[in-house]
Short mmCIF file of C-alpha atoms in Angstrom, two decimals:
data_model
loop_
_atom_site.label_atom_id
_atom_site.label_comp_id
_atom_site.label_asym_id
_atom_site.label_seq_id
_atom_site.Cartn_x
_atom_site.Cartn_y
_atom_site.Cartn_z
CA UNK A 172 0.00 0.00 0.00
CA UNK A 173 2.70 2.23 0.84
CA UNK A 174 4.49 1.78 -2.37
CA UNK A 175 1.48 2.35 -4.69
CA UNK A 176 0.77 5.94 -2.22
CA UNK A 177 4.02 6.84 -3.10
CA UNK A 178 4.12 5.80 -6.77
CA UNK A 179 0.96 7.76 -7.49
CA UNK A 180 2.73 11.09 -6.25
CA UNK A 181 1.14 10.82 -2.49
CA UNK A 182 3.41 10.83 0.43
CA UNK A 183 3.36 8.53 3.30
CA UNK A 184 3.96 10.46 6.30
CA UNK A 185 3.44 7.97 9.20
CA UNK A 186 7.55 6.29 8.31
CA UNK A 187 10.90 8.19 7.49
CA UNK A 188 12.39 11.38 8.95
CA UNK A 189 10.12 13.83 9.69
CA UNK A 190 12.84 16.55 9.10
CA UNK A 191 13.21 15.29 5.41
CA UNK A 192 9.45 14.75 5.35
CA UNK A 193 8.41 18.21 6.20
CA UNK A 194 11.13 19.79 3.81
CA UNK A 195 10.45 17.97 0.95
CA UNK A 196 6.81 17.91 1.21
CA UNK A 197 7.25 21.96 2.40
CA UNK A 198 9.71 22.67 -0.88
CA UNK A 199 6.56 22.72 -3.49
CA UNK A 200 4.15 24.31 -1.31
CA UNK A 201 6.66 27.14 -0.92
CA UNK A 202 7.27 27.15 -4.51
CA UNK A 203 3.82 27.50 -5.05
CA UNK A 204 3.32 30.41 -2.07
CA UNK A 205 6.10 32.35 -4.47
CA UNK A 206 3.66 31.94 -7.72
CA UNK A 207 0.63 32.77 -5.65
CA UNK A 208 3.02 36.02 -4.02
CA UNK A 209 4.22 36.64 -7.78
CA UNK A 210 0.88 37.38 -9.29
CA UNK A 211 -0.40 39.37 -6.10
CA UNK A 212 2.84 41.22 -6.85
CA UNK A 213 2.23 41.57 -10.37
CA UNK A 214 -1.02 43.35 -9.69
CA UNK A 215 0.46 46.02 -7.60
CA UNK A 216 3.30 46.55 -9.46
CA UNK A 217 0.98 47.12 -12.72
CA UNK A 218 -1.75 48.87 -10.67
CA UNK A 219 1.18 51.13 -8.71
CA UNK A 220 3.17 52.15 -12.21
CA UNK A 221 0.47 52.45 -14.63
CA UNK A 222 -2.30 53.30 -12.79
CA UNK A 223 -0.98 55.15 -9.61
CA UNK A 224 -0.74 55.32 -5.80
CA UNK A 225 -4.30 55.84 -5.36
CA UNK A 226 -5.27 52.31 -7.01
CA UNK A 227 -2.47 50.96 -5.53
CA UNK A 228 -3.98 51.78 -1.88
CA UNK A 229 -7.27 50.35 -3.22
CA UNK A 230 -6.32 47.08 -3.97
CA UNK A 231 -4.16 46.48 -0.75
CA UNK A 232 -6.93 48.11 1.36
CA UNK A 233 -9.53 45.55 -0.19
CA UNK A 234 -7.48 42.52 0.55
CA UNK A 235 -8.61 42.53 4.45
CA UNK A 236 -12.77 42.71 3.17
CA UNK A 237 -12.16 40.04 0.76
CA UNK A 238 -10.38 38.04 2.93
CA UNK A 239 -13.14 38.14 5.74
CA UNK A 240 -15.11 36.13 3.27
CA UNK A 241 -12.42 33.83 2.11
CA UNK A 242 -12.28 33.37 5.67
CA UNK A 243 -15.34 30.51 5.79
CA UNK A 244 -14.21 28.60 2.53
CA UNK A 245 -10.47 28.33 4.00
CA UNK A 246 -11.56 27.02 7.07
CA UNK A 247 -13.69 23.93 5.66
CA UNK A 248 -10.87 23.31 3.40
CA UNK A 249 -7.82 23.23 6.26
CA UNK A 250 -10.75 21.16 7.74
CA UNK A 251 -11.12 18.76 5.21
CA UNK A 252 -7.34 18.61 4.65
CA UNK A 253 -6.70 18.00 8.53
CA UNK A 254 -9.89 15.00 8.27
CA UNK A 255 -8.66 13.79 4.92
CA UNK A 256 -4.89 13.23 6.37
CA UNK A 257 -6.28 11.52 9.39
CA UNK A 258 -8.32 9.38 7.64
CA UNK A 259 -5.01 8.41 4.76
CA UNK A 260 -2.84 8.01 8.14
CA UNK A 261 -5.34 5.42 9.80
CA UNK A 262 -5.58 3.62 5.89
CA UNK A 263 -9.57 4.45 5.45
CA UNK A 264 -9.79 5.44 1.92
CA UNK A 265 -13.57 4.99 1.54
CA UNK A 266 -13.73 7.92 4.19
CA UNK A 267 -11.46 9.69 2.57
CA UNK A 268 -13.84 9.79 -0.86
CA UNK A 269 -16.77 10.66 1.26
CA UNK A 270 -14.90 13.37 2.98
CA UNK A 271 -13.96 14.73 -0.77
CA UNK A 272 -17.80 14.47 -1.75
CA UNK A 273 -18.94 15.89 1.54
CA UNK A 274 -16.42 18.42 0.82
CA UNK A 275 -17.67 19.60 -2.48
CA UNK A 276 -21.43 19.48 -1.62
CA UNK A 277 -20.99 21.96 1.28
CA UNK A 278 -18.40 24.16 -1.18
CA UNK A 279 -21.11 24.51 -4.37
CA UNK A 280 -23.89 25.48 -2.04
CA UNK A 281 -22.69 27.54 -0.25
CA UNK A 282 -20.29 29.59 -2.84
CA UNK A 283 -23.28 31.50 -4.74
CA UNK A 284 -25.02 32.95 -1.81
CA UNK A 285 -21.66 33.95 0.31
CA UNK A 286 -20.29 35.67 -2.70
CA UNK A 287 -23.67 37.91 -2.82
CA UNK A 288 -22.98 38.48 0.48
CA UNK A 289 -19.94 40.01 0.13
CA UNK A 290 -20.87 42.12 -2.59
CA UNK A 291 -24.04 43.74 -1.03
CA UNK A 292 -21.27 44.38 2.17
CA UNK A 293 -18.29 46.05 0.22
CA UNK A 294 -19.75 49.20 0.32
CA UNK A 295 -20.70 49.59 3.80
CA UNK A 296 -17.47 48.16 5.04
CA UNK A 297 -15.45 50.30 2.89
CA UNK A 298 -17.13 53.41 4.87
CA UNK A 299 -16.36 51.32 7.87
CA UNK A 300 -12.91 51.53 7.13
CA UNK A 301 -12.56 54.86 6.47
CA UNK A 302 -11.30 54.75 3.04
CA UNK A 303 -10.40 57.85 1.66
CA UNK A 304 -12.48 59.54 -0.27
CA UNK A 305 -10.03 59.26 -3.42
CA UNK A 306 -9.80 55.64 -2.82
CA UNK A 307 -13.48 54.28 -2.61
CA UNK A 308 -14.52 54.15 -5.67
CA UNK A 309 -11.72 52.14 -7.06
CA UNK A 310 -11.83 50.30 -3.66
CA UNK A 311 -15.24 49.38 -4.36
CA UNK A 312 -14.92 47.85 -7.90
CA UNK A 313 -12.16 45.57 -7.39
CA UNK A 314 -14.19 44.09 -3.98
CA UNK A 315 -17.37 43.46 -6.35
CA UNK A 316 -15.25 41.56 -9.26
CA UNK A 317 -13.24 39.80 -7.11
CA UNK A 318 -16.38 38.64 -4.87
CA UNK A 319 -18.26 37.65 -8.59
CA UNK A 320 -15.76 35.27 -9.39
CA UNK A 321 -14.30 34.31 -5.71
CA UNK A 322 -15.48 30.54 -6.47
CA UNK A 323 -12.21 30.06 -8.57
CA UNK A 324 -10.30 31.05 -5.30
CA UNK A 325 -12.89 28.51 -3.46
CA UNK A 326 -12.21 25.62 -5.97
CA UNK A 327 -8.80 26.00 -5.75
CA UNK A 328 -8.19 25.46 -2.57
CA UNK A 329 -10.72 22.69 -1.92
CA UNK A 330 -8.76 21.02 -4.26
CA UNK A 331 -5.39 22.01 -2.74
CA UNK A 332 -6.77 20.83 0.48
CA UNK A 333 -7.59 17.36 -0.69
CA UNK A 334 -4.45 16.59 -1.92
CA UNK A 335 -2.05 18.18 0.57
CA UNK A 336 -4.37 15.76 2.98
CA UNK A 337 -3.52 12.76 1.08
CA UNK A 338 0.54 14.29 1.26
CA UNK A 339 0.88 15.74 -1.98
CA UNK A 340 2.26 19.01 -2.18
CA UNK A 341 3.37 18.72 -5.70
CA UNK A 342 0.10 18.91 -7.67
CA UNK A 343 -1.22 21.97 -5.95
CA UNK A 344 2.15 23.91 -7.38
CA UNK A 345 1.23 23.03 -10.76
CA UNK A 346 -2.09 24.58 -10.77
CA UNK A 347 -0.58 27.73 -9.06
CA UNK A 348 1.80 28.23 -12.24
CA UNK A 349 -0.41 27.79 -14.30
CA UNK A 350 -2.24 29.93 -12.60
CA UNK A 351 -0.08 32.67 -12.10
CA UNK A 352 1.37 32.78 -15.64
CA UNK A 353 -2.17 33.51 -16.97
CA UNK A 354 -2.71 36.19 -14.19
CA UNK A 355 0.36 37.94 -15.73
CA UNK A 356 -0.04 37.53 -18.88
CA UNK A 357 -3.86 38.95 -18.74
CA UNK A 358 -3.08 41.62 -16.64
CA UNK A 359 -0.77 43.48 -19.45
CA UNK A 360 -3.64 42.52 -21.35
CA UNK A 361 -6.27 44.29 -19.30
CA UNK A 362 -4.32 46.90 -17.75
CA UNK A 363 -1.31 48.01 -19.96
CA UNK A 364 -3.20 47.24 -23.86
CA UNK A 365 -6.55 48.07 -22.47
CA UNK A 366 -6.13 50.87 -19.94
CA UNK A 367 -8.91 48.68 -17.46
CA UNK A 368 -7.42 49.90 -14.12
CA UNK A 369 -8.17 48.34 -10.99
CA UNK A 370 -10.85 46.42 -12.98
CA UNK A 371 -8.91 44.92 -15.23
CA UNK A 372 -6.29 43.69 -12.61
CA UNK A 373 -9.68 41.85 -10.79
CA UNK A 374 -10.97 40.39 -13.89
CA UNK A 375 -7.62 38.93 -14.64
CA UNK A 376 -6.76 37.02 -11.24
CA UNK A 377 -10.78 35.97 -11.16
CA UNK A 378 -10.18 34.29 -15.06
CA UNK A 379 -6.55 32.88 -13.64
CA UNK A 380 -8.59 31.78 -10.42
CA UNK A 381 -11.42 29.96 -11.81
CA UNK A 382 -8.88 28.74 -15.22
CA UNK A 383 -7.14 26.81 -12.34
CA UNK A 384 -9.83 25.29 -10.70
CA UNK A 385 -11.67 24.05 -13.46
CA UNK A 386 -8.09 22.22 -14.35
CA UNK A 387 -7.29 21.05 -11.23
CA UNK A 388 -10.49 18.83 -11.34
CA UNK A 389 -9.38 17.63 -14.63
CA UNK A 390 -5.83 16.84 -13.50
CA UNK A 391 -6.94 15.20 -10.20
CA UNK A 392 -9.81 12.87 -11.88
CA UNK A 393 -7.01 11.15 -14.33
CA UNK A 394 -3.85 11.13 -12.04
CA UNK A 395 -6.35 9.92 -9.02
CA UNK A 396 -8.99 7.92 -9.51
CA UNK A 397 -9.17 6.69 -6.78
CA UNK A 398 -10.46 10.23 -5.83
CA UNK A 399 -13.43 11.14 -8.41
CA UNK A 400 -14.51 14.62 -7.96
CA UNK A 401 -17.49 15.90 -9.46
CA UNK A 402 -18.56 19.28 -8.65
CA UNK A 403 -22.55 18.10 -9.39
CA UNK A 404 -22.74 15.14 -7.44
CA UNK A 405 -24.05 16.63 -4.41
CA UNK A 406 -22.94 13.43 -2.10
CA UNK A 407 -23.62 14.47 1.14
CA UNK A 408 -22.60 12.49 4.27
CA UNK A 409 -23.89 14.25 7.79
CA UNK A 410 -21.69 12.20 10.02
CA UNK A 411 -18.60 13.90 7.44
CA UNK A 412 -20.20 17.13 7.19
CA UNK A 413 -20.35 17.52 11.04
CA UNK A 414 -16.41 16.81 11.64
CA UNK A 415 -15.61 19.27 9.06
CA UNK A 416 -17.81 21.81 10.52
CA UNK A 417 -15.98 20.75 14.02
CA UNK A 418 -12.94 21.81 12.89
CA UNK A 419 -13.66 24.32 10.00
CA UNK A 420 -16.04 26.79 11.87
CA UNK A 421 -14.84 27.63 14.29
CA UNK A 422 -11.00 27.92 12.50
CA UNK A 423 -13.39 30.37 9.95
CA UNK A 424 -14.66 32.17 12.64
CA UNK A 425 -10.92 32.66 13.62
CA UNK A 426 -9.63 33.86 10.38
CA UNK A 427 -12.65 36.29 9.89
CA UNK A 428 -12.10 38.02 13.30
CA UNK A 429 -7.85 37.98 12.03
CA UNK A 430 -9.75 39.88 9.20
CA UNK A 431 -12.13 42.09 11.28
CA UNK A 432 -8.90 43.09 13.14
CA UNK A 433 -6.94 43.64 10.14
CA UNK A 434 -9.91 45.85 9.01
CA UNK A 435 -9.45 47.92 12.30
CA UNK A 436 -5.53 47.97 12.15
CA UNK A 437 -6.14 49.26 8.51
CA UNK A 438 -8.51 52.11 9.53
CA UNK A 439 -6.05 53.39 11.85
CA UNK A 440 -3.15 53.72 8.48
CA UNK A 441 -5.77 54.94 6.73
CA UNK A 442 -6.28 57.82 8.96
CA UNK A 443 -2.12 59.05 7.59
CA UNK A 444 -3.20 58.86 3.87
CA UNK A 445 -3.17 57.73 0.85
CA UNK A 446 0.98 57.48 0.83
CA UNK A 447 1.17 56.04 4.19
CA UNK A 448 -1.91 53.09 3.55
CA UNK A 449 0.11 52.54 -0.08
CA UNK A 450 3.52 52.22 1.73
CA UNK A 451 1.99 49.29 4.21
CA UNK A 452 -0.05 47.56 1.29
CA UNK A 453 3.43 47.46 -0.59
CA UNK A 454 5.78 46.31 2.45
CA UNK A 455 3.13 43.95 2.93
CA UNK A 456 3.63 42.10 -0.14
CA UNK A 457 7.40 42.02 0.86
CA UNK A 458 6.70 40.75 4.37
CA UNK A 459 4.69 38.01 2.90
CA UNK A 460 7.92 36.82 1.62
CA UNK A 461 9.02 36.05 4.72
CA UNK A 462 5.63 34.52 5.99
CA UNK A 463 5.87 31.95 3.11
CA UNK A 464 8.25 29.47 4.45
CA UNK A 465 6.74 29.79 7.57
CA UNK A 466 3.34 29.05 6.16
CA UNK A 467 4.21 26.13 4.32
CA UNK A 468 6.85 24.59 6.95
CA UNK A 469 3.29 24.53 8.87
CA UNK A 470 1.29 23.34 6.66
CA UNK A 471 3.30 20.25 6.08
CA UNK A 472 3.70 19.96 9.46
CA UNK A 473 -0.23 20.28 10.11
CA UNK A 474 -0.64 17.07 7.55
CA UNK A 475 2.26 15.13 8.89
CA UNK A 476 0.64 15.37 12.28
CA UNK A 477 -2.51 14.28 10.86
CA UNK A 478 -0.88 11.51 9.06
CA UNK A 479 0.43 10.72 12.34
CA UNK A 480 -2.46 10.99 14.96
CA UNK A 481 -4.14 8.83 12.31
CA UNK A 482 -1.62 6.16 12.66
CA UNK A 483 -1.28 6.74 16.21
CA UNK A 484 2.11 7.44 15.70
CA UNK A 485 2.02 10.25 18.74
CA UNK A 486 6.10 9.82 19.46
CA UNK A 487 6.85 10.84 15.62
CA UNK A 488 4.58 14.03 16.66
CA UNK A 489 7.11 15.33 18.57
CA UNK A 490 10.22 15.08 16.05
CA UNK A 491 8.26 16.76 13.72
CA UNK A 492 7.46 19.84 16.21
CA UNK A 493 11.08 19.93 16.72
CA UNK A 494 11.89 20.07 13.42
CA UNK A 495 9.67 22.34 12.12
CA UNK A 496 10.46 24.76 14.39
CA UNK A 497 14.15 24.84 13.59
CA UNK A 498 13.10 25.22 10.19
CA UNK A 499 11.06 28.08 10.77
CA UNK A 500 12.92 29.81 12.87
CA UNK A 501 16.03 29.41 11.23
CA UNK A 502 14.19 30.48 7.96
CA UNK A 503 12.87 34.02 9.02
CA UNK A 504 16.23 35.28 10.82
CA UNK A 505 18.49 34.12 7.50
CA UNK A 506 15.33 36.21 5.40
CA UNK A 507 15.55 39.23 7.63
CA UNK A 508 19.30 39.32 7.97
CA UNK A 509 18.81 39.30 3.97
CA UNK A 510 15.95 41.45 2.91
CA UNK A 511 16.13 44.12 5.22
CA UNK A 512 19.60 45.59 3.80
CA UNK A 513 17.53 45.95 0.61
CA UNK A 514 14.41 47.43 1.76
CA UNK A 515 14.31 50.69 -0.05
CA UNK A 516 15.51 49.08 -3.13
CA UNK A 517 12.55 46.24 -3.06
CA UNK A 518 9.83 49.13 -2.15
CA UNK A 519 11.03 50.83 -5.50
CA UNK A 520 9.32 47.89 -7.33
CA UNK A 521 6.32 49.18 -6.83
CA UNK A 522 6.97 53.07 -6.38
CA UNK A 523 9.17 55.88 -7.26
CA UNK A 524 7.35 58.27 -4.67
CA UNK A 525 9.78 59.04 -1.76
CA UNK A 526 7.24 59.30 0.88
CA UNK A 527 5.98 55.63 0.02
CA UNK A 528 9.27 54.34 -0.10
CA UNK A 529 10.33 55.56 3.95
CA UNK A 530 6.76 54.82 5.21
CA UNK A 531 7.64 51.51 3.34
CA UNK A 532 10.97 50.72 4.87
CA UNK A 533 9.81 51.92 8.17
CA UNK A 534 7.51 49.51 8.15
CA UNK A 535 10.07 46.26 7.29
CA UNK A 536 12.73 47.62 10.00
CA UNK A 537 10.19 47.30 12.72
CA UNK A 538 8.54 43.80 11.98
CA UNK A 539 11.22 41.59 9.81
CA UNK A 540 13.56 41.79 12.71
CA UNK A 541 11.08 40.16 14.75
CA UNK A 542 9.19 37.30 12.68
CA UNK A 543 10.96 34.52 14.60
CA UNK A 544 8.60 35.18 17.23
CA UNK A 545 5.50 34.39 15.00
CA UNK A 546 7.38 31.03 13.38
CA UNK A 547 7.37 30.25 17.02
CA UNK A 548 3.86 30.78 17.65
CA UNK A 549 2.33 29.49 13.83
CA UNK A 550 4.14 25.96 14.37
CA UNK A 551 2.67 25.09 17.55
CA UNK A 552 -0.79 26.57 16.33
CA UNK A 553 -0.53 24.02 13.14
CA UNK A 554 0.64 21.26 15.01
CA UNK A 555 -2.39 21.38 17.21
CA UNK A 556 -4.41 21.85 14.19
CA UNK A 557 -3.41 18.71 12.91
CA UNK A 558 -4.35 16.58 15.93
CA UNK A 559 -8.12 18.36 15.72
CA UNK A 560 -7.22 20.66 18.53
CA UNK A 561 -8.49 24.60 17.24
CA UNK A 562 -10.00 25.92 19.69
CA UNK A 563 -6.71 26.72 21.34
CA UNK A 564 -5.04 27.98 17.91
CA UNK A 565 -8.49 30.77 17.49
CA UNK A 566 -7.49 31.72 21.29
CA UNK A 567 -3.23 32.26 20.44
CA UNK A 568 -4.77 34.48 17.50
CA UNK A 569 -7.67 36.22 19.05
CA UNK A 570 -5.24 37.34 22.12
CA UNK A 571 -2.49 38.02 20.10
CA UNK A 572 -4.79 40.39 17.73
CA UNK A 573 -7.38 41.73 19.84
CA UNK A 574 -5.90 42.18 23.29
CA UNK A 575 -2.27 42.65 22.25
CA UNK A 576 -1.43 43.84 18.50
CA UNK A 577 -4.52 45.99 17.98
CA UNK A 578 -4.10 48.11 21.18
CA UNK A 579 -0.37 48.53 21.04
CA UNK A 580 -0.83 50.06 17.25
CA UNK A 581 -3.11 52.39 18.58
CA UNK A 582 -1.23 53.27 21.81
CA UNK A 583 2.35 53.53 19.71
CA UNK A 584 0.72 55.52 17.15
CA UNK A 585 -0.51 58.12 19.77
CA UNK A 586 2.60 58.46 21.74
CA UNK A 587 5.32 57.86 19.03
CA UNK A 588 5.50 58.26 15.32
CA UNK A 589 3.00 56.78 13.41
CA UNK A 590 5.53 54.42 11.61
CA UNK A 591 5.99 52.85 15.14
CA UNK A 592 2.43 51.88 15.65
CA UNK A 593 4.15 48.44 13.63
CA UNK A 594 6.62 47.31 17.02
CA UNK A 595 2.77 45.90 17.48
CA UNK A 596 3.47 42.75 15.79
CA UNK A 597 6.14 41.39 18.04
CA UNK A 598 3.79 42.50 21.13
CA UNK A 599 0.89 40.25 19.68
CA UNK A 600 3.12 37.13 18.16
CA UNK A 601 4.57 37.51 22.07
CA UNK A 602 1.24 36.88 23.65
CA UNK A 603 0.31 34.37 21.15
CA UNK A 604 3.03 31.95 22.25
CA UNK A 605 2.08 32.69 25.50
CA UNK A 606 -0.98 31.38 24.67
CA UNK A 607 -0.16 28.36 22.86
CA UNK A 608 2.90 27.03 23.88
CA UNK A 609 2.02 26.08 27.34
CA UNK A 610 -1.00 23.85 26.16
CA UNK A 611 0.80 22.16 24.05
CA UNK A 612 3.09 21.44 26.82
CA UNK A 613 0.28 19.78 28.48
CA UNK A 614 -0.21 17.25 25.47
CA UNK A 615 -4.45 17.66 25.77
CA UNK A 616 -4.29 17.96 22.30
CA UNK A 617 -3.66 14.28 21.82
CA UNK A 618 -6.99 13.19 22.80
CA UNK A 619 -8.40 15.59 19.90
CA UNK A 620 -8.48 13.39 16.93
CA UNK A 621 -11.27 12.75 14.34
CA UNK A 622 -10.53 9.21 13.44
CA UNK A 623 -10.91 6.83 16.42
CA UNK A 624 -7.07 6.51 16.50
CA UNK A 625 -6.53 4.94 19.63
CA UNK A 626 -4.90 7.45 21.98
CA UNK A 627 -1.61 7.18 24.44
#
């Protein structure tokens, strides 16, 4: 059984060293974070030089709306991938087919009436947010495109979710090229030949988006087989559909209030302008640079756990906490020690106006410095994760956003300069792992798995 998992490009988790496991399984998903990162770049680079600084704050002050609604759809997929590896660790694969149909029914459903949703809300939210006045209207078109087509975005990563379940982090990367070539390409299209705007960079990623989907089922249904999807079956199983509710709800409800107090950190930049909010948008895409390896190091390390809990191989757990922190750690000091040298020079990519650029590089100098601190705190969240344990990881965030980060941005930028409300981040990733870290010391998590594994 093992041979034929590996053969057909999944990756049996439960046996080998979890060091190389997590790496090598981590490698593509990274790859693929760069493509994804790549084409988000592309968009502000296009919208910043041939549009302006004005567009360029609209798109980056959209992402924290769109993402609120996102927010549902990714937590019922890193449900389903955290049931599906459970299930592939403890050898079930019927359950893992009615997890991927149960999966799909509860995606097509629910995609229609969620992405109305979001496009009645734009405006009001964008008021919410105090977005300038020069800003809204461009603001307000790319959230209404981008919410028309978000099921793209959905299908995606349903089907990423499936397969980085069942240990493949390989096949995911190919859709995301794919992907991001066509965003690229379309955006000159739209933007540069056509002279679209903001617009045109939306209706680009939503065709790249929903282009990669609609492949990805393609690709799965003749390299898997064994894993039919079909977005019109509508095979529902309750028993299925509750787990993944267990686990994706209420790890939803935690990334929408990350995005409700993203929303509030972003009305507070907001309240410095047009240069200040396009300086943050911009070192943001830079700082996600240095998220990446963190994000995939725990993301394999959220399926290997799975794998692993499944098996009841609770020892292995361990060495691949370990590990993955090394990795992570080790990761973002190298990357700041690295990037931040270059700060001014990478914040030119996207603008030539001097105020951007300092309010840019302000920004890096007071958070790269310091991203060890989340690695710390994101590892031990994802582990837990992949044992079935989120209630814990939503309380890490919650504290570290609401009671920490939020509050120390507002305090900082009252007392100090306004480009020090940012020392927030270390506050909040501090109180996170505060949070976290000691429960995991108590190993309660163990006793959170889906599967009937029998426990230590």
């Amino acid at each position: 059984m093992k041979q034929s998992k590996e053969r057909n490009g999944m990756t049996d988790m439960t046996t080998g060293s979890p060091a190389k496991l997590i790496l090598s399984f981590a490698v593509p998903l990274l790859i693929g974070n760069l493509f994804q990162q790549l084409y988000n770049m592309v968009d502000s680079v296009i919208v910043g030089r041939f549009v302006g600084k004005t567009a360029l704050a609209a798109v980056g002050a959209s992402f924290p709306v769109i993402f609120l609604l996102f927010s549902l759809f990714l937590g019922v997929g890193i449900a389903a991938m955290i049931l599906i590896s459970q299930y592939y660790g403890a050898g079930d694969t019927k359950s893992v087919q009615d997890t991927v149909d149960t999966l799909y029914t509860m995606f097509i459903t629910a995609a229609v009436p969620i992405a109305v949703a979001g496009i009645l809300i734009s405006k009001p939210i964008i008021r919410l947010m105090a977005v300038p006045a020069d800003t809204f209207d461009q603001c307000w078109i790319y959230m209404v495109i981008i919410f028309g087509g978000m099921i793209g975005s959905f299908g995606y990563n349903a089907n990423a979710g499936i397969l980085q379940g069942l240990g493949d982090s390989r096949t995911p990367l190919l859709f995301l090229i794919i992907s991001s070539m066509l965003n690229v390409v379309l955006d000159l299209v739209f933007v540069v030949v056509f002279h679209w705007g903001v617009a045109g960079v939306a209706i680009a990623t939503v065709i790249a988006q929903i282009f990669s989907w609609v492949f990805g089922i393609f690709y799965i249904n003749k390299k898997y087989p064994q894993i039919h999807i079909d977005p019109l079956k509508f095979r529902f199983k309750k028993e299925l559909a509750g787990k993944i509710l267990k686990l994706g709800l209420p790890t939803a409800a935690e990334q929408a209030m990350f995005s409700c107090g993203i929303m509030a950190l972003q009305r507070l930049i907001n309240g410095y302008g047009s240069a200040f909010m396009a300086a943050f948008n911009s070192a943001g895409k830079l700082d996600t640079f240095m998220f990446m390896p963190i994000q995939s190091f725990a993301t394999a390390a959220t399926t290997f756990v799975g794998q692993n809990i499944g098996a009841n191989r609770y020892d292995r757990v361990h060495r691949g906490t370990r590990d993955t922190l090394l990795l992570c750690c080790g990761t973002s000091v190298a990357l700041a020690v690295l990037l931040l040298p270059v700060g001014r020079l990478c914040m030119r990519l996207f603008t030539t106006d001097a105020a951007v650029i300092e309010f840019g590089y302000g920004y890096l100098v007071r958070v790269l410095p310091f991203y060890w601190l989340q690695a710390i705190m994101f590892v031990f969240n994802s582990i837990m994760r992949g044992a079935g344990e989120v209630r814990v990881p939503i309380l890490s965030t919650v504290c570290g956003l609401w009671i920490a980060r939020l509050p120390a941005a507002y305090l900082l930028a009252h007392y100090c300069q306004p480009v020090d409300l940012y020392f927030c981040y270390a506050i909040g990733w501090t109180l996170g792992i505060l949070v976290s870290v000691p429960y995991y010391l108590t190993g309660r998590w163990k006793n959170k798995s889906l599967v009937g594994a029998k426990k230590e």
